[in-house]
mmCIF file of C-alpha atoms in Angstrom:
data_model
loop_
_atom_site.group_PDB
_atom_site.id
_atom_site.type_symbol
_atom_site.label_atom_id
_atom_site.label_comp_id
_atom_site.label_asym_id
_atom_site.label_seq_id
_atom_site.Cartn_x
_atom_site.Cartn_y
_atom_site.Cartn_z
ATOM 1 C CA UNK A 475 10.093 23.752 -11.135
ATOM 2 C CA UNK A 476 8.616 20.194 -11.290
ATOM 3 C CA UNK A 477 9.121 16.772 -12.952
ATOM 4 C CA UNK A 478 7.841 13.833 -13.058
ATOM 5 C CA UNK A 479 8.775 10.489 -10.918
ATOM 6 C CA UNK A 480 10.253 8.048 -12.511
ATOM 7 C CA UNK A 481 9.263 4.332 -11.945
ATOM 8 C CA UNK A 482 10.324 0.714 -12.775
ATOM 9 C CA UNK A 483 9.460 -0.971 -16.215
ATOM 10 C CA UNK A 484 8.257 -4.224 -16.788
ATOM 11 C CA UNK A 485 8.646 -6.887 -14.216
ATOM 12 C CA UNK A 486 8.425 -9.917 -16.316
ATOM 13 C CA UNK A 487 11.036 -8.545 -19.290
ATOM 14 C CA UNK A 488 13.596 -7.394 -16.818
ATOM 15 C CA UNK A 489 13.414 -11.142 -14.464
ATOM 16 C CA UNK A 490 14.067 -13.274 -17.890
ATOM 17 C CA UNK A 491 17.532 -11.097 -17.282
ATOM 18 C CA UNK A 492 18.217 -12.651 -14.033
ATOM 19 C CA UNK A 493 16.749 -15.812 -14.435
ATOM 20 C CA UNK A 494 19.985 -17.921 -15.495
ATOM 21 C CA UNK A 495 19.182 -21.833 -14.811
ATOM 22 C CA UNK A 496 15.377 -21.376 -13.497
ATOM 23 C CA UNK A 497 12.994 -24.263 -15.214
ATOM 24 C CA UNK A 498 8.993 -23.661 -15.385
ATOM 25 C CA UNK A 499 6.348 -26.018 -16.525
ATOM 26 C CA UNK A 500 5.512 -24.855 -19.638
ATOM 27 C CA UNK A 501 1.844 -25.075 -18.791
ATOM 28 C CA UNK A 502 2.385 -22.844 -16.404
ATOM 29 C CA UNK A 503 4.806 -20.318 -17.947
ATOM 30 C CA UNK A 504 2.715 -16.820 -18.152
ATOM 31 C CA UNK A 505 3.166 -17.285 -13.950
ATOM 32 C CA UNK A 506 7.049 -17.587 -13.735
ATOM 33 C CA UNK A 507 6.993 -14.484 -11.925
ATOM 34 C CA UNK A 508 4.688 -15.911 -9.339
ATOM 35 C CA UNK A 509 7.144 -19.356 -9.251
ATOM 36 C CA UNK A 510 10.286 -16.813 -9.685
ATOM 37 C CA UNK A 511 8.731 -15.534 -6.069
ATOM 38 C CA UNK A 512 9.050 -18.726 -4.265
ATOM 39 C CA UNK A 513 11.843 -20.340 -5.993
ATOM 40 C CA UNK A 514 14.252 -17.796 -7.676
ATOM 41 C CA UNK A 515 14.228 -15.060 -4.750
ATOM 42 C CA UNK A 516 17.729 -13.637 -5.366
ATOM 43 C CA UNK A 517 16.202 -13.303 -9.153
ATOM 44 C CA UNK A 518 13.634 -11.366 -7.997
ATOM 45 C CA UNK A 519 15.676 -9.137 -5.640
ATOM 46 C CA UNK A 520 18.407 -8.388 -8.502
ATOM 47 C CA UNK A 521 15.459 -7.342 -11.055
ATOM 48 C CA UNK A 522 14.278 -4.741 -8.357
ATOM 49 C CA UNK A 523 17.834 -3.390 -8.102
ATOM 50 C CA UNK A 524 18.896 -2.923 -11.583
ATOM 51 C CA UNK A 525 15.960 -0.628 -12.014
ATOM 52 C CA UNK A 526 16.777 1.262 -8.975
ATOM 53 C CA UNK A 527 20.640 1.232 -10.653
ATOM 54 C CA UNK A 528 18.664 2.369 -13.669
ATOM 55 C CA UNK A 529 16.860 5.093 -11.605
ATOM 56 C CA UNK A 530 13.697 4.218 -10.609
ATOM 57 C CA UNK A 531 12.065 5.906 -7.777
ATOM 58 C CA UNK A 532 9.446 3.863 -7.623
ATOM 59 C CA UNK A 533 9.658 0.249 -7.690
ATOM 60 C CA UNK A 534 6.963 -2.565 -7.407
ATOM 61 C CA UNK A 535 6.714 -5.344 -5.438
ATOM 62 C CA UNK A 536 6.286 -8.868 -7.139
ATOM 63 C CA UNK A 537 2.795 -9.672 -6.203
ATOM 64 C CA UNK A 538 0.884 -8.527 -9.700
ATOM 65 C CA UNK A 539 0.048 -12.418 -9.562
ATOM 66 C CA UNK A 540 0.019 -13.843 -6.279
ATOM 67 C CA UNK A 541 -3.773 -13.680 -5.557
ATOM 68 C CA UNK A 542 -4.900 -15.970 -2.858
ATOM 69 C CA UNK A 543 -6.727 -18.042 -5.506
ATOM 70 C CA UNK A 544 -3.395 -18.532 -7.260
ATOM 71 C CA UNK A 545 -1.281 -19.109 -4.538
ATOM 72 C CA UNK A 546 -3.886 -22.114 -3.309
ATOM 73 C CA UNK A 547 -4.130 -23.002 -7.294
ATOM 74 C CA UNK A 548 -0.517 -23.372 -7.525
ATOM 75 C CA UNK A 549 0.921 -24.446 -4.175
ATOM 76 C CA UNK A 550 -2.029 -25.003 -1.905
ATOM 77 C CA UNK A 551 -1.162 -22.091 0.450
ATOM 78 C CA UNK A 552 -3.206 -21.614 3.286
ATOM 79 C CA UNK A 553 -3.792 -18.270 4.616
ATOM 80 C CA UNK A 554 -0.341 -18.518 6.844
ATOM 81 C CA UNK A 555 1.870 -19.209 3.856
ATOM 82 C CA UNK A 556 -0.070 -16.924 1.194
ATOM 83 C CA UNK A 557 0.525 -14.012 3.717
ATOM 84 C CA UNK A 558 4.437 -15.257 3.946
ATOM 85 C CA UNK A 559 5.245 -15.485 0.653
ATOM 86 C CA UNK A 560 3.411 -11.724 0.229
ATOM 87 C CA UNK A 561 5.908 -10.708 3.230
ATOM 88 C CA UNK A 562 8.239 -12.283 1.041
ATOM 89 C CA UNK A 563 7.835 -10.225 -1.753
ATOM 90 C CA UNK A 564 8.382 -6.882 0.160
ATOM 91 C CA UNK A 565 10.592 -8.031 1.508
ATOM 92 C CA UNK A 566 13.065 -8.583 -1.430
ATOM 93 C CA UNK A 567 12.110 -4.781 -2.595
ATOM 94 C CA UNK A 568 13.382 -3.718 0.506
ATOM 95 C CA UNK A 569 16.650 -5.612 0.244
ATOM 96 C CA UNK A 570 17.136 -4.101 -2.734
ATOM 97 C CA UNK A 571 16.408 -0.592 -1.688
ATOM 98 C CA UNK A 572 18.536 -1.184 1.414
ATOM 99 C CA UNK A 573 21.772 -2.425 -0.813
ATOM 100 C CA UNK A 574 21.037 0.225 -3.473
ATOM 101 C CA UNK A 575 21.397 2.829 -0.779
ATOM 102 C CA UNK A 576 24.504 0.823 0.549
ATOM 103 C CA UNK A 577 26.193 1.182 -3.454
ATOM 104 C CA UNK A 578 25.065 4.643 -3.561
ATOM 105 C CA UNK A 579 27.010 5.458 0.232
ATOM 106 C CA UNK A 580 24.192 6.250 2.809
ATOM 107 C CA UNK A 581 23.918 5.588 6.436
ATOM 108 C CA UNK A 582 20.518 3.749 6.270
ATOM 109 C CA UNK A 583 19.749 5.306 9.609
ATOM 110 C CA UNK A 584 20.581 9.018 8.513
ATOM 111 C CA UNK A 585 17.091 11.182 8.578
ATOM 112 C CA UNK A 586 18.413 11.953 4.541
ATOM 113 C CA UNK A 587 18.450 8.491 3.818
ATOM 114 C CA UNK A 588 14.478 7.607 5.188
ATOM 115 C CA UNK A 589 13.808 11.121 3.598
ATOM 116 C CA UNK A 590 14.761 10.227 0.195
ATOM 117 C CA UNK A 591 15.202 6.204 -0.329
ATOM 118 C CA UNK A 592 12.947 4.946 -3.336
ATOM 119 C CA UNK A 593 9.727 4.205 -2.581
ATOM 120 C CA UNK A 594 8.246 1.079 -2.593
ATOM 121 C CA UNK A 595 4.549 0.538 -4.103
ATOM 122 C CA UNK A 596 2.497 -2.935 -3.363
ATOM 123 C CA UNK A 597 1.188 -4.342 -6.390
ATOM 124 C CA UNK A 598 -2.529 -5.856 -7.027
ATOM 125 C CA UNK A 599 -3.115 -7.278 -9.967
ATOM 126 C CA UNK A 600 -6.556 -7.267 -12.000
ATOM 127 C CA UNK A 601 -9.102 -9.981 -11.236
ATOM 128 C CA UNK A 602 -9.497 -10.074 -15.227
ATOM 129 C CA UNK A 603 -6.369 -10.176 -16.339
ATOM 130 C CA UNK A 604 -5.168 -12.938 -13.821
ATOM 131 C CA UNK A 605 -7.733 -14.933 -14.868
ATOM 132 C CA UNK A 606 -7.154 -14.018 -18.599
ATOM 133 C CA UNK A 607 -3.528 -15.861 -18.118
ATOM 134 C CA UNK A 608 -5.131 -19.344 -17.891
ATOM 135 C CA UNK A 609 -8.089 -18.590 -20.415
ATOM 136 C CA UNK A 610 -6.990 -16.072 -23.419
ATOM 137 C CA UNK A 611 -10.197 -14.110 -24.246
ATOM 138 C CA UNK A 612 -10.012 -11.259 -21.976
ATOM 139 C CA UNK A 613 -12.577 -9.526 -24.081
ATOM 140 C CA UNK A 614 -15.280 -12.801 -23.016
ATOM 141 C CA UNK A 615 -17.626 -10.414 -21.486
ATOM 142 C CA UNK A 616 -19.071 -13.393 -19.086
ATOM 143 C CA UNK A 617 -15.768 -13.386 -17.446
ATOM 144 C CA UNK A 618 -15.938 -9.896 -16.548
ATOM 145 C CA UNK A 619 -19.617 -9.999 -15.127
ATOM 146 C CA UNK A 620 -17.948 -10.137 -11.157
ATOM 147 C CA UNK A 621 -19.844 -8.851 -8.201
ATOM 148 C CA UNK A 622 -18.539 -6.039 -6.754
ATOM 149 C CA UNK A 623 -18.487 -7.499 -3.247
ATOM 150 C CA UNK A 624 -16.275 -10.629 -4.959
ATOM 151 C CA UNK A 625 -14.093 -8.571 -6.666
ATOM 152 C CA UNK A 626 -13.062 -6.284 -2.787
ATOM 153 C CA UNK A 627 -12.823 -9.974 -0.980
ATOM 154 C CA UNK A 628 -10.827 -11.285 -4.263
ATOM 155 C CA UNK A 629 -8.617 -7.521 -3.715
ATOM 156 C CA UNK A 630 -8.635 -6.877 -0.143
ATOM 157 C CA UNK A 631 -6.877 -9.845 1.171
ATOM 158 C CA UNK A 632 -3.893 -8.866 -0.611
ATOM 159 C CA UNK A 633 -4.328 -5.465 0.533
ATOM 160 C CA UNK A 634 -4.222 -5.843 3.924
ATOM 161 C CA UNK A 635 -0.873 -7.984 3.378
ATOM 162 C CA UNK A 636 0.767 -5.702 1.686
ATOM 163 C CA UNK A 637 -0.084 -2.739 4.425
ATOM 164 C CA UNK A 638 1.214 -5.117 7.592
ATOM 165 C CA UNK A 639 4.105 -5.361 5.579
ATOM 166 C CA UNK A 640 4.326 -1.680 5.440
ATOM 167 C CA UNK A 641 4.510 -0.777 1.702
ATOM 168 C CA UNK A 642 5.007 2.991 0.869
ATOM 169 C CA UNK A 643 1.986 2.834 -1.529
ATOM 170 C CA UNK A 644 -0.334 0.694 -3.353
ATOM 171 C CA UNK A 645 -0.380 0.154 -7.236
ATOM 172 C CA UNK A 646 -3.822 -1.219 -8.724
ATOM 173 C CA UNK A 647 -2.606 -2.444 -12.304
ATOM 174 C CA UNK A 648 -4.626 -2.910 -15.161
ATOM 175 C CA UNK A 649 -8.199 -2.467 -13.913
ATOM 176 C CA UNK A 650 -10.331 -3.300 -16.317
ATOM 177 C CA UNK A 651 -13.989 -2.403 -15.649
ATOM 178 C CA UNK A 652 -16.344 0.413 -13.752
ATOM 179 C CA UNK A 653 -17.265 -2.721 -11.011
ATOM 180 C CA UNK A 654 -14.074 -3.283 -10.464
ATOM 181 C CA UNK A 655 -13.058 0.102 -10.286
ATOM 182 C CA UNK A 656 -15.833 0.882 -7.876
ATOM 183 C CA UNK A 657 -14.612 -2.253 -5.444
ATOM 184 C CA UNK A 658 -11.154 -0.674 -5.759
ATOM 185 C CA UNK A 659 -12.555 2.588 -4.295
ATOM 186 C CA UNK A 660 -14.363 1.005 -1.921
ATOM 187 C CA UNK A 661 -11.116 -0.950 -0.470
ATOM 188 C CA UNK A 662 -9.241 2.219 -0.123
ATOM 189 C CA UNK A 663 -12.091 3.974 1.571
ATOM 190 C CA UNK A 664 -11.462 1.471 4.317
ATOM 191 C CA UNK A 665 -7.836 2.767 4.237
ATOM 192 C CA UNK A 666 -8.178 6.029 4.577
ATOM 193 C CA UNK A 667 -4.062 6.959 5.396
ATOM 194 C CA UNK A 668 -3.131 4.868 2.477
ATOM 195 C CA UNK A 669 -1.807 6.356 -1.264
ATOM 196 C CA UNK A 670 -2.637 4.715 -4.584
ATOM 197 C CA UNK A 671 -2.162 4.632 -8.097
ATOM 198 C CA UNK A 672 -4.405 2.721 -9.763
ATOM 199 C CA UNK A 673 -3.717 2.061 -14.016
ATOM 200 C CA UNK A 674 -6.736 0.971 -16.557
ATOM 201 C CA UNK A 675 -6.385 -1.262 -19.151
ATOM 202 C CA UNK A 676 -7.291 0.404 -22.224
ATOM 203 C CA UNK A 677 -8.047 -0.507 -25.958
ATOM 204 C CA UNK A 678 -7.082 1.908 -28.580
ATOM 205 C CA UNK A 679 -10.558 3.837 -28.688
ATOM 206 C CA UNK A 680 -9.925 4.955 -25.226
ATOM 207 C CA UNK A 681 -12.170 2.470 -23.528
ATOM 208 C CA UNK A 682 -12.340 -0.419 -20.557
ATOM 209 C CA UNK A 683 -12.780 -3.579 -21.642
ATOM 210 C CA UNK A 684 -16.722 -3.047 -20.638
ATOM 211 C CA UNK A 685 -17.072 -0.164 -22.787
ATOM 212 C CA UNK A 686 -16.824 2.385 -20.363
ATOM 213 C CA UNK A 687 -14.648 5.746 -21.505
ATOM 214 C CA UNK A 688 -11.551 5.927 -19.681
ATOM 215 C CA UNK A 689 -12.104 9.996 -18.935
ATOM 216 C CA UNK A 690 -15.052 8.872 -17.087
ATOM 217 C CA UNK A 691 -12.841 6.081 -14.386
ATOM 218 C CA UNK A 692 -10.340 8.803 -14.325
ATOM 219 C CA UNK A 693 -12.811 11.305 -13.041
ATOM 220 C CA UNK A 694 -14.508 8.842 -10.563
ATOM 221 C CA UNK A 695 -11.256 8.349 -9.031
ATOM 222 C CA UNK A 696 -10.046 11.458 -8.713
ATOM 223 C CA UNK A 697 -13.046 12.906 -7.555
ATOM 224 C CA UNK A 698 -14.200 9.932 -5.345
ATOM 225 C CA UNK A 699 -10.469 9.961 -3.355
ATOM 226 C CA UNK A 700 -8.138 13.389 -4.384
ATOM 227 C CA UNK A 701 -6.211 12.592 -1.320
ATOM 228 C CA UNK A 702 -5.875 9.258 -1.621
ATOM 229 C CA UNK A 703 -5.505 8.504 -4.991
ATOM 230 C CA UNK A 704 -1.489 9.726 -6.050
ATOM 231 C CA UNK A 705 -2.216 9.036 -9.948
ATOM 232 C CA UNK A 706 -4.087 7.614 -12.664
ATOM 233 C CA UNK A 707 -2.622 5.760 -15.240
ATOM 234 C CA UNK A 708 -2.952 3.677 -18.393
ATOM 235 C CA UNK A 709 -1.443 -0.098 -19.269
ATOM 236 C CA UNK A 710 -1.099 -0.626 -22.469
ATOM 237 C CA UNK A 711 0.973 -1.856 -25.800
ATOM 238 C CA UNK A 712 0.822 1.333 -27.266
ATOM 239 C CA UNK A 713 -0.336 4.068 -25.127
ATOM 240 C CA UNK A 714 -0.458 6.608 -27.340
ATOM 241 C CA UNK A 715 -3.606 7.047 -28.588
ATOM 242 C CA UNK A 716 -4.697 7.241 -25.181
ATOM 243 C CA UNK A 717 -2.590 10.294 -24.510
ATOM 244 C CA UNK A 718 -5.799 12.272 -26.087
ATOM 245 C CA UNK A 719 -7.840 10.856 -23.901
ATOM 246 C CA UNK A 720 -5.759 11.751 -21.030
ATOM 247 C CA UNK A 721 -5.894 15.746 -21.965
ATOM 248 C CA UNK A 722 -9.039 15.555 -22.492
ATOM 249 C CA UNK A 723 -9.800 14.005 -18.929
ATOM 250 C CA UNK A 724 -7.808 16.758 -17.297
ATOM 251 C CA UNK A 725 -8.365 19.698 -19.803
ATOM 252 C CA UNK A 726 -10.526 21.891 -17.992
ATOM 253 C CA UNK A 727 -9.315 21.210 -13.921
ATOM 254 C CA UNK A 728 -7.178 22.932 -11.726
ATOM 255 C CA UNK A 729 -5.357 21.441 -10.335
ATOM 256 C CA UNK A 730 -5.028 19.096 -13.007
ATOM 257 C CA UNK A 731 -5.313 14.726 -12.699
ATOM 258 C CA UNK A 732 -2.325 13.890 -11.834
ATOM 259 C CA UNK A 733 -1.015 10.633 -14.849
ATOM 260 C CA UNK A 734 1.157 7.871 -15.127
ATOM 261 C CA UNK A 735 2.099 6.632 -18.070
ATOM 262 C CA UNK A 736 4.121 3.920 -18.957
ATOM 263 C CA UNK A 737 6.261 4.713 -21.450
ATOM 264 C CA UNK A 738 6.351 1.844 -24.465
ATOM 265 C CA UNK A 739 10.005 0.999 -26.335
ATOM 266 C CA UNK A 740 8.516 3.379 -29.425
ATOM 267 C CA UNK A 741 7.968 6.216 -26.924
ATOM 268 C CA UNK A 742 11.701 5.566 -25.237
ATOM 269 C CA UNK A 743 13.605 5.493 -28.665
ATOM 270 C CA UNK A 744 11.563 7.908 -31.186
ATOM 271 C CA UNK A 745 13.731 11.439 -31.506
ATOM 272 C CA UNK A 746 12.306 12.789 -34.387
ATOM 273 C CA UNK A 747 10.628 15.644 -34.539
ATOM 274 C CA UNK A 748 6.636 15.443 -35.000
ATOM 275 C CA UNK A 749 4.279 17.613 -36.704
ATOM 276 C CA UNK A 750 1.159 19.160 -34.809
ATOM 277 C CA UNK A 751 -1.277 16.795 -36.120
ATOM 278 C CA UNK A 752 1.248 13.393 -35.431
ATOM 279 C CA UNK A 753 1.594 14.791 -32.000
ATOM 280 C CA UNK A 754 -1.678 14.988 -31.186
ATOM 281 C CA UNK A 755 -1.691 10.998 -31.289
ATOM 282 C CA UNK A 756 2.243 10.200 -30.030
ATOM 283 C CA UNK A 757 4.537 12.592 -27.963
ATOM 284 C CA UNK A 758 8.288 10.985 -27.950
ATOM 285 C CA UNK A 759 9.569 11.659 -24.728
ATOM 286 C CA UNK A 760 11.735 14.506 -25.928
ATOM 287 C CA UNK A 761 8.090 16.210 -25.695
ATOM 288 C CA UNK A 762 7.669 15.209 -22.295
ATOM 289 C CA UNK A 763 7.029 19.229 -21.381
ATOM 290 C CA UNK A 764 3.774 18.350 -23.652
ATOM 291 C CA UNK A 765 2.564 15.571 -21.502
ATOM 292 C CA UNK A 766 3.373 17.862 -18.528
ATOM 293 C CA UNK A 767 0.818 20.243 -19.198
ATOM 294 C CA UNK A 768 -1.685 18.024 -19.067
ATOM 295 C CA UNK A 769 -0.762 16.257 -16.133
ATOM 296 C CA UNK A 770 1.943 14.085 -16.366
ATOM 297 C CA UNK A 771 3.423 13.102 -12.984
ATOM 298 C CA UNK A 772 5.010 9.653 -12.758
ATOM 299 C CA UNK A 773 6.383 7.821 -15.690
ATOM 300 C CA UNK A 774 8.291 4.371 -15.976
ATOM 301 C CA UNK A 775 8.535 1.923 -18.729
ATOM 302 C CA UNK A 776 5.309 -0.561 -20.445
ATOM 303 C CA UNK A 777 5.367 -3.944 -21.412
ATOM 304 C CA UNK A 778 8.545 -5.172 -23.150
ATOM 305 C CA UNK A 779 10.671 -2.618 -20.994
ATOM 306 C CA UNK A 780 13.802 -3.682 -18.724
ATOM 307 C CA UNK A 781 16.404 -1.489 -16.678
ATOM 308 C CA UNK A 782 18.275 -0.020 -19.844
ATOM 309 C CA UNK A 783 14.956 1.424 -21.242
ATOM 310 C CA UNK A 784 14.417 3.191 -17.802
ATOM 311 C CA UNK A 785 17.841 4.620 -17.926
ATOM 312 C CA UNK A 786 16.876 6.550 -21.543
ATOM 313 C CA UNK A 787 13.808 7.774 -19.392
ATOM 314 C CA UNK A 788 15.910 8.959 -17.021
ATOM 315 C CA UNK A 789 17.671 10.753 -19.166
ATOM 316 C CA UNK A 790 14.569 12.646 -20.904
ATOM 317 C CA UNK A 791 13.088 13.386 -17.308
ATOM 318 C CA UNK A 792 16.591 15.326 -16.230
ATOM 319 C CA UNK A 793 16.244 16.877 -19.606
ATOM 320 C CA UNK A 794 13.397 17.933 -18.682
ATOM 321 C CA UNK A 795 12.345 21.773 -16.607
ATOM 322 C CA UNK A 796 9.219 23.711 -16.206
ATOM 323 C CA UNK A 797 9.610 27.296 -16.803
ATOM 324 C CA UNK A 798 6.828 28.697 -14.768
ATOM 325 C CA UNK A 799 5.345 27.114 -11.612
ATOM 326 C CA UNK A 800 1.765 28.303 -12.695
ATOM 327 C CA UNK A 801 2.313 25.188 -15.667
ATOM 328 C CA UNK A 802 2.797 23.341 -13.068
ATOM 329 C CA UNK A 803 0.164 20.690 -12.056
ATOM 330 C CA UNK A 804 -0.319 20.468 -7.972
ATOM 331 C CA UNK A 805 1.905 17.639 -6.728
ATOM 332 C CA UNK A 806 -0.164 15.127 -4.874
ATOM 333 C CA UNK A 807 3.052 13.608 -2.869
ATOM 334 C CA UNK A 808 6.337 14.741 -1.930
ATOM 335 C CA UNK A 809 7.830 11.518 -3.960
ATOM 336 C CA UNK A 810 9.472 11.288 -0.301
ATOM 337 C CA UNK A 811 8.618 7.311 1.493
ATOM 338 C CA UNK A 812 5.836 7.166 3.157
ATOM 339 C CA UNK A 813 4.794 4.010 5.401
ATOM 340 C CA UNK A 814 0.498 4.019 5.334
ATOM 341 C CA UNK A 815 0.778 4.347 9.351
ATOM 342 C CA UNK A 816 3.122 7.054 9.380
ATOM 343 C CA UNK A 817 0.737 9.418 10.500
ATOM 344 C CA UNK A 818 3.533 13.143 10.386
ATOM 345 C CA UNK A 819 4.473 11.950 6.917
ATOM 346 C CA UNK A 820 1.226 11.551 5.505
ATOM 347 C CA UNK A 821 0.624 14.893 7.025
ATOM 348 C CA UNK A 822 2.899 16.051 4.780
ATOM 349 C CA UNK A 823 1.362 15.268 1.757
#
């Protein structure tokens, strides 16, 4: 018997929650996260534990913005400070894991308490998409023309930030091109005891914003790093007509790609049933044994989704069994935390 992890929602929907008196330029307001991160700590730190309340296992560091360029752009960080306020940002997941496990009544030095305390993933954001924020058209293709050697220097000095700050895993969000995939790739190669996820950002036809098919990123990944790479996953308003796309990626392997989707308020709420040909485009989560099948091993919530959405995934997860271990895709991690130096708990992967 398996089931998938469960992992935070959205970031940004949940912090407006916790944000009570906090005042952005409104010039600058698609980065109050980033600002949240240097001026509204506790905010940020009370967003990370309601989802754990909610039941995350998974939660993700603040960081989806704070790029080097971005932390210069809006606060003239040199390398010093960048790398402190990325410590920073860790280091408020942590608190909250710590005080989570404090509510919950474990000795935070107990062997069952490092074996099972929620993970914590580092987040990089897409080169595109950050710079989408302060120009709209993400679809200008100029924009996305990026060396591959600018996008791992514009990637890897986050990277190497998060890792000294000892993050259980990396999370790549909302990659959004084969060059930038391919710089990805080339980062963790340089890793090689570090675990990933990395998530596309996906139109509708099942494609990367340069036209490439998402089946074909998924299989690079998984076949460039199966031991690295913990999951493949989508972002997206509405993810469901990817889900095709996702079976058909993994249709034919064994063991199957392991997915991540993130779950949008349609998926969370929808209980009726569906016929064969509606399914084939949107599973509700009551059909989560569906999604299993095909590979289906983390899930948390998309855009728009805070703490209480992630409680009603909670609730179809538990809900939800495997009746035979050969339906069963391979699990690529224990789910257990694993620092990238910890050389006997990588082993155990």
């Amino acid at each position: 018997m398996g089931q998938p992890t469960v992992i935070d929602g959205d970031f940004e929907t949940e912090l407006r929650h916790h944000l009570h008196h906090f005042i952005w330029n409104k010039r600058d307001v698609g980065y109050f996260p980033l600002h949240a991160l240097k001026f509204a700590p506790s905010a940020v730190h009370d967003t990370h534990l309601a989802f754990l309340r909610a039941g995350a296992r998974i939660i993700r560091t603040n960081t989806f913005q704070a790029s080097l360029d971005e932390a210069k752009k809006f606060y003239n960080l040199d390398l010093s400070e960048y790398t402190a306020l990325i410590h920073k940002a860790v280091k408020l997941a942590r608190e909250a894991v710590e005080n989570y496990g404090k509510e919950m009544g474990y000795n935070l030095n107990s062997e069952e308490y490092k074996r099972s305390r929620p993970l914590i993933a580092g987040v990089c954001g897409s080169h595109v998409i950050l710079t989408s924020l302060t120009s709209p058209n993400v679809n200008n293709p100029r924009r996305m023309v990026k060396r591959k050697e600018e996008l791992i220097k514009f990637h890897e000095s986050r990277v190497k930030i998060l890792l000294t700050a000892n993050v259980d895993l990396l999370a790549f969000q909302c990659i959004c091109t084969l060059e930038e995939t391919k710089a990805v790739l080339d980062i963790l190669k340089r890793y090689s005891q570090v675990r990933a996820w990395i998530s596309f950002f996906c139109k509708e036809h099942g494609k990367l914003n340069d036209g490439i098919e998402f089946g074909e990123v998924a299989a690079l990944c998984h076949n460039s790093l199966p031991k690295q790479i913990i999951a493949i996953g989508v972002d997206s308003l509405q993810p469901e007509p990817i889900i095709p796309f996702m079976r058909i990626a993994s249709e034919f392997r064994t063991p199957k790609i392991p997915f991540l989707l993130q779950a949008c308020k349609r998926h969370i709420y929808t209980m009726r049933i569906y016929t064969d040909n509606e399914l084939s485009m949107m599973m509700p989560l009551d059909d989560i044994k569906e999604w299993f099948k095909f590979g289906l091993s983390y899930i948390g919530g998309g855009p728009y989704t805070d703490a209480e959405d992630i409680k009603q995934i909670c609730k179809h997860v538990e809900n939800f069994y495997v009746s035979s271990v050969q339906d069963s895709p391979q699990p690529f991690t224990s789910f257990k935390p694993q620092s990238y130096k910890n050389n006997k708990a990588l082993a155990k992967l």
